[in-house]
Short mmCIF file of C-alpha atoms in Angstrom, two decimals:
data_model
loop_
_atom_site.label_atom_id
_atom_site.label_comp_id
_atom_site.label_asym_id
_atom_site.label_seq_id
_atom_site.Cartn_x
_atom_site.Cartn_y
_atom_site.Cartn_z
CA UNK A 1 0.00 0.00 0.00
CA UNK A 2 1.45 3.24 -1.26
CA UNK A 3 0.37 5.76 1.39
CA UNK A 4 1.15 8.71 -0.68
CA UNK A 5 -0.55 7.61 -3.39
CA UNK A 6 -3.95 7.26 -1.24
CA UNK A 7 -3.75 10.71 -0.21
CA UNK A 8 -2.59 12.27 -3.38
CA UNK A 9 -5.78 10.21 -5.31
CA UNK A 10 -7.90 11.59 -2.36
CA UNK A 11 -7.12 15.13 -2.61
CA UNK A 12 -7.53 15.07 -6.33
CA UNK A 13 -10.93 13.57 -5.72
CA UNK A 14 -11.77 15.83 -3.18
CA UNK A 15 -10.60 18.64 -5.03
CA UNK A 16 -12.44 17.94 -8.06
CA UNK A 17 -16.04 17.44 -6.04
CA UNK A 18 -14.69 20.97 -4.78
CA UNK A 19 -14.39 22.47 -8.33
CA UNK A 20 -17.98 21.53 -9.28
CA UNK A 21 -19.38 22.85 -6.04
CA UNK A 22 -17.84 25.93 -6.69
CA UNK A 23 -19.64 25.53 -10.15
CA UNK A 24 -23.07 25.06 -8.61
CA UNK A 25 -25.12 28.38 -9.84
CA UNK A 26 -28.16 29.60 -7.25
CA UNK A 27 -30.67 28.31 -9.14
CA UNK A 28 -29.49 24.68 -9.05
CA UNK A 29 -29.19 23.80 -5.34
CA UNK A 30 -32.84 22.60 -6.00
CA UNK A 31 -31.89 20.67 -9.10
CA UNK A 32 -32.15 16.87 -9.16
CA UNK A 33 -29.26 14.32 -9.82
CA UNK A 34 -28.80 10.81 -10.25
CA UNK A 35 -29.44 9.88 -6.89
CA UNK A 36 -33.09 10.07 -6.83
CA UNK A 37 -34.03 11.03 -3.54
CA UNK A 38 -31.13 14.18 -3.76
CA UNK A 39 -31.22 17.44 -4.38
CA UNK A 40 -27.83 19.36 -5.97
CA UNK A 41 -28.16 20.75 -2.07
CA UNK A 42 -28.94 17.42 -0.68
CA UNK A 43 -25.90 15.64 -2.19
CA UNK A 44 -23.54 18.49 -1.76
CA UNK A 45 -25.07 18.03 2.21
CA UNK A 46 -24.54 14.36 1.65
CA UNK A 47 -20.45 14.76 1.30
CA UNK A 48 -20.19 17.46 3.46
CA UNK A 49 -21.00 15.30 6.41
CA UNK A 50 -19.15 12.30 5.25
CA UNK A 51 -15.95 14.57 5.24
CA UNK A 52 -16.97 16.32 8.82
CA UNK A 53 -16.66 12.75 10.00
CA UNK A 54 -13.49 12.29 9.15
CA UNK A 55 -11.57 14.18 11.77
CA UNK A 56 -13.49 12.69 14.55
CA UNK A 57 -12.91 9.14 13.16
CA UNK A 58 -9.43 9.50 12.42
CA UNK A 59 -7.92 11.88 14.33
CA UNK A 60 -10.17 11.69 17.72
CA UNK A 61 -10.68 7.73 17.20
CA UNK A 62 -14.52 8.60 18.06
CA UNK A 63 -17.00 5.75 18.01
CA UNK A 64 -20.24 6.21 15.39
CA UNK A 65 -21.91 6.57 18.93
CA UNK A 66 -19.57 8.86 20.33
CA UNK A 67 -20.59 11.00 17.23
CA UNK A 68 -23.79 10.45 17.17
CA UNK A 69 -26.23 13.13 15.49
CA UNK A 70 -23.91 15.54 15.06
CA UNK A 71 -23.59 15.50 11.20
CA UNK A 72 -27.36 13.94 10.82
CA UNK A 73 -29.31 17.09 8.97
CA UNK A 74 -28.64 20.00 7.32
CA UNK A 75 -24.71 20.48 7.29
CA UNK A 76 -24.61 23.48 4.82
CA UNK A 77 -26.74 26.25 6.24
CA UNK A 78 -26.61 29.56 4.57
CA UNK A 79 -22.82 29.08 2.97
CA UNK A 80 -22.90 25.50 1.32
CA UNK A 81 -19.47 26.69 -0.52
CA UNK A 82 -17.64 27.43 2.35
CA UNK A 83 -18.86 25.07 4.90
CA UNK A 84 -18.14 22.47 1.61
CA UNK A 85 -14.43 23.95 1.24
CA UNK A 86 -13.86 23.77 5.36
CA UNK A 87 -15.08 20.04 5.77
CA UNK A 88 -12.84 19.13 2.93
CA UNK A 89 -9.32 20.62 4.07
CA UNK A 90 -10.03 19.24 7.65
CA UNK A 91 -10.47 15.70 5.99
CA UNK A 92 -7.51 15.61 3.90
CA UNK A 93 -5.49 17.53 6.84
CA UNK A 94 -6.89 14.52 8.89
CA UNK A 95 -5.65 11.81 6.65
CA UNK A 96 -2.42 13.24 5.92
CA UNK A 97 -1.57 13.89 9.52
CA UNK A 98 1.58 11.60 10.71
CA UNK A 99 0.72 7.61 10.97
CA UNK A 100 -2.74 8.54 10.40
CA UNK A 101 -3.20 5.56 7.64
CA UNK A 102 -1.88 3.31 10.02
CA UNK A 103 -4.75 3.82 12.48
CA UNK A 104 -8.17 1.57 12.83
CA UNK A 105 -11.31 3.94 12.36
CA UNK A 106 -14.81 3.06 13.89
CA UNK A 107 -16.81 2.79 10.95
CA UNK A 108 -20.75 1.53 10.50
CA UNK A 109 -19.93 -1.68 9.67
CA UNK A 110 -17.09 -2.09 12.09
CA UNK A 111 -13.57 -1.66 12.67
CA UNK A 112 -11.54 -1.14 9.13
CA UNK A 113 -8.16 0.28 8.61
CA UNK A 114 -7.47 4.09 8.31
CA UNK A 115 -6.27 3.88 4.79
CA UNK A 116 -8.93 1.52 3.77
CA UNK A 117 -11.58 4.35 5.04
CA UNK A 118 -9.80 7.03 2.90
CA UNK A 119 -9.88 4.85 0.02
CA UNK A 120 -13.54 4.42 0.21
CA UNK A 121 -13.87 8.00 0.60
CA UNK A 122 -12.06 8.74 -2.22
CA UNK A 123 -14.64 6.61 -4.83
CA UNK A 124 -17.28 8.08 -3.02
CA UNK A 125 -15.83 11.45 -4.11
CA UNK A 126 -15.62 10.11 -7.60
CA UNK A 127 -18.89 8.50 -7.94
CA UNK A 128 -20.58 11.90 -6.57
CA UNK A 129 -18.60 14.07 -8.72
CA UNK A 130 -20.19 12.61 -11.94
CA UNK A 131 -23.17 12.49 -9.89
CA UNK A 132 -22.62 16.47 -9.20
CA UNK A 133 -21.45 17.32 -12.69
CA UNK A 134 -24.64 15.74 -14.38
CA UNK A 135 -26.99 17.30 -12.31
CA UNK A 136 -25.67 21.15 -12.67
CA UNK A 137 -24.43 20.45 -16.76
CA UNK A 138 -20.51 20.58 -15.45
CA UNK A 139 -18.23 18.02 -17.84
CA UNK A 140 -18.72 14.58 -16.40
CA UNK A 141 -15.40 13.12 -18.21
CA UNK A 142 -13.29 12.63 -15.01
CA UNK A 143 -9.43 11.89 -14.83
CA UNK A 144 -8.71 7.85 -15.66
CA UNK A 145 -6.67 7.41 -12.70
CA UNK A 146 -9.49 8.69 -10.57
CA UNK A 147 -12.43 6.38 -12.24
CA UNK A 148 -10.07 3.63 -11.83
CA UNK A 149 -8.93 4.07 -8.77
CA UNK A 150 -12.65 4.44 -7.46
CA UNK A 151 -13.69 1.33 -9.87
CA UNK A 152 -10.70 -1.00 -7.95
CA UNK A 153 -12.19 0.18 -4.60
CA UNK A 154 -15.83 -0.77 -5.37
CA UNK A 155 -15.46 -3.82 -7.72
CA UNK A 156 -14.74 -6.13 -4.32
CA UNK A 157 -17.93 -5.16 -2.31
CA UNK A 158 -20.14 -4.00 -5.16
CA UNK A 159 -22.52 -6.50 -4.52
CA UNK A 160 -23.32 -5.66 -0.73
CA UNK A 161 -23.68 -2.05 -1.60
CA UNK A 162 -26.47 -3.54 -4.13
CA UNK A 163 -27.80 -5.22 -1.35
CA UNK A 164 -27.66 -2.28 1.16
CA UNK A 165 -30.41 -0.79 -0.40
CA UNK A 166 -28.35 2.31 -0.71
CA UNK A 167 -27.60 2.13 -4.61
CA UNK A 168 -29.82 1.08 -7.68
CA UNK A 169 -29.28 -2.15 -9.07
CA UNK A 170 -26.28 -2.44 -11.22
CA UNK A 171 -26.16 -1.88 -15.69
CA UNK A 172 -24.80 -3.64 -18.03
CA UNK A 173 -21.78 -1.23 -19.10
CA UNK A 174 -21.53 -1.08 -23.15
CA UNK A 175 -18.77 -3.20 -24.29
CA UNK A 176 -15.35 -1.85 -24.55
CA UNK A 177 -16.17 0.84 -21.73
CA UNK A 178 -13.81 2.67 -20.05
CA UNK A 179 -13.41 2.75 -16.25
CA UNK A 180 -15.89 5.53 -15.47
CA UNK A 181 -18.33 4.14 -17.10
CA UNK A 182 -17.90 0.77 -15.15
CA UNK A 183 -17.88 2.21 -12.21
CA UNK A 184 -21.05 4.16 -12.88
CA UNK A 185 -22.77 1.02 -13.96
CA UNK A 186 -21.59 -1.02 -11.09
CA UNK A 187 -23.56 1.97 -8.66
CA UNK A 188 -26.59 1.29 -11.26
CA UNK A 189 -25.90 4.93 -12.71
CA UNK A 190 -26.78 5.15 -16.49
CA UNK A 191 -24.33 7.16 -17.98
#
């Protein structure tokens, strides 16, 4: 495991859900995306919390209890942007603080490695980026080594996210298609 390479993928990913944020015009917070039940707002929210958890997982070693509510709800308030641009430096400064990867986080599902955590939160950046892109009319072509990175993370538990109830049942890609377009299909995305 190159630990440098999982937080240099993760910043890019994080960066790049950052760049279409900053992209989102006022009339679109309303908009709808890919995932059904979200709003441009509600998915934007949606990240936003995942990366607000990250400091108290990682850096704290909080339980899910010891957290509790405290990211459950509306996240973004009146400055989605910067509350967005805050939650995302503390996660990546959270990660990329010394031995961090080496730690065990306190996840839903149990106890999981530190780096394994920030690889999953690195698809999830992907996936939601094309997510984020369709629903304001940003480009949705992402970098390769980001769709591929995000399709080797998924590939392995794809099926129990199916089964979660969480993601729409997966698509046949097209033949011949390229990463992203795996990985979208996998999630049950039609891209």
């Amino acid at each position: 495991m190159n630990y440098n390479e999982v937080l240099r993928t993760h910043g890019e990913a994080l960066k790049l859900f950052g760049s279409r944020v900053h992209a989102v015009q006022e009339d679109q917070w309303e908009a709808p995306t890919p995932c059904t039940e979200w709003s441009v707002f509600d998915l934007v929210n949606h990240l936003t919390a995942e990366q607000l958890w990250v400091p108290r997982l990682v850096r704290d070693g909080a339980t899910i209890a010891e957290v509790g509510p405290d990211f459950d709800g509306d996240q973004l308030g009146e400055d989605p942007v910067g509350v967005w641009d805050r939650a995302s430096t503390a996660a990546m400064a959270a990660f990329a603080e010394p031995g961090a990867l080496h730690r065990s986080v306190h996840l839903s599902y149990g106890t999981a490695p530190a780096d394994a955590y920030c690889s999953q939160m690195t698809a999830d950046a992907v996936v939601h980026t094309w997510d984020l892109s369709r629903a304001i009319g940003a480009d949705e072509r992402l970098p390769d080594h980001l769709a591929k990175a995000a399709l080797r993370e998924v590939e392995p538990y794809a099926e129990a996210l199916e089964g979660s109830g969480l993601f729409a049942a997966p698509v046949e890609p097209p033949e011949g298609a390229d990463d992203l377009t795996r990985l979208l299909c996998l999630l049950g995305r039609q891209p």
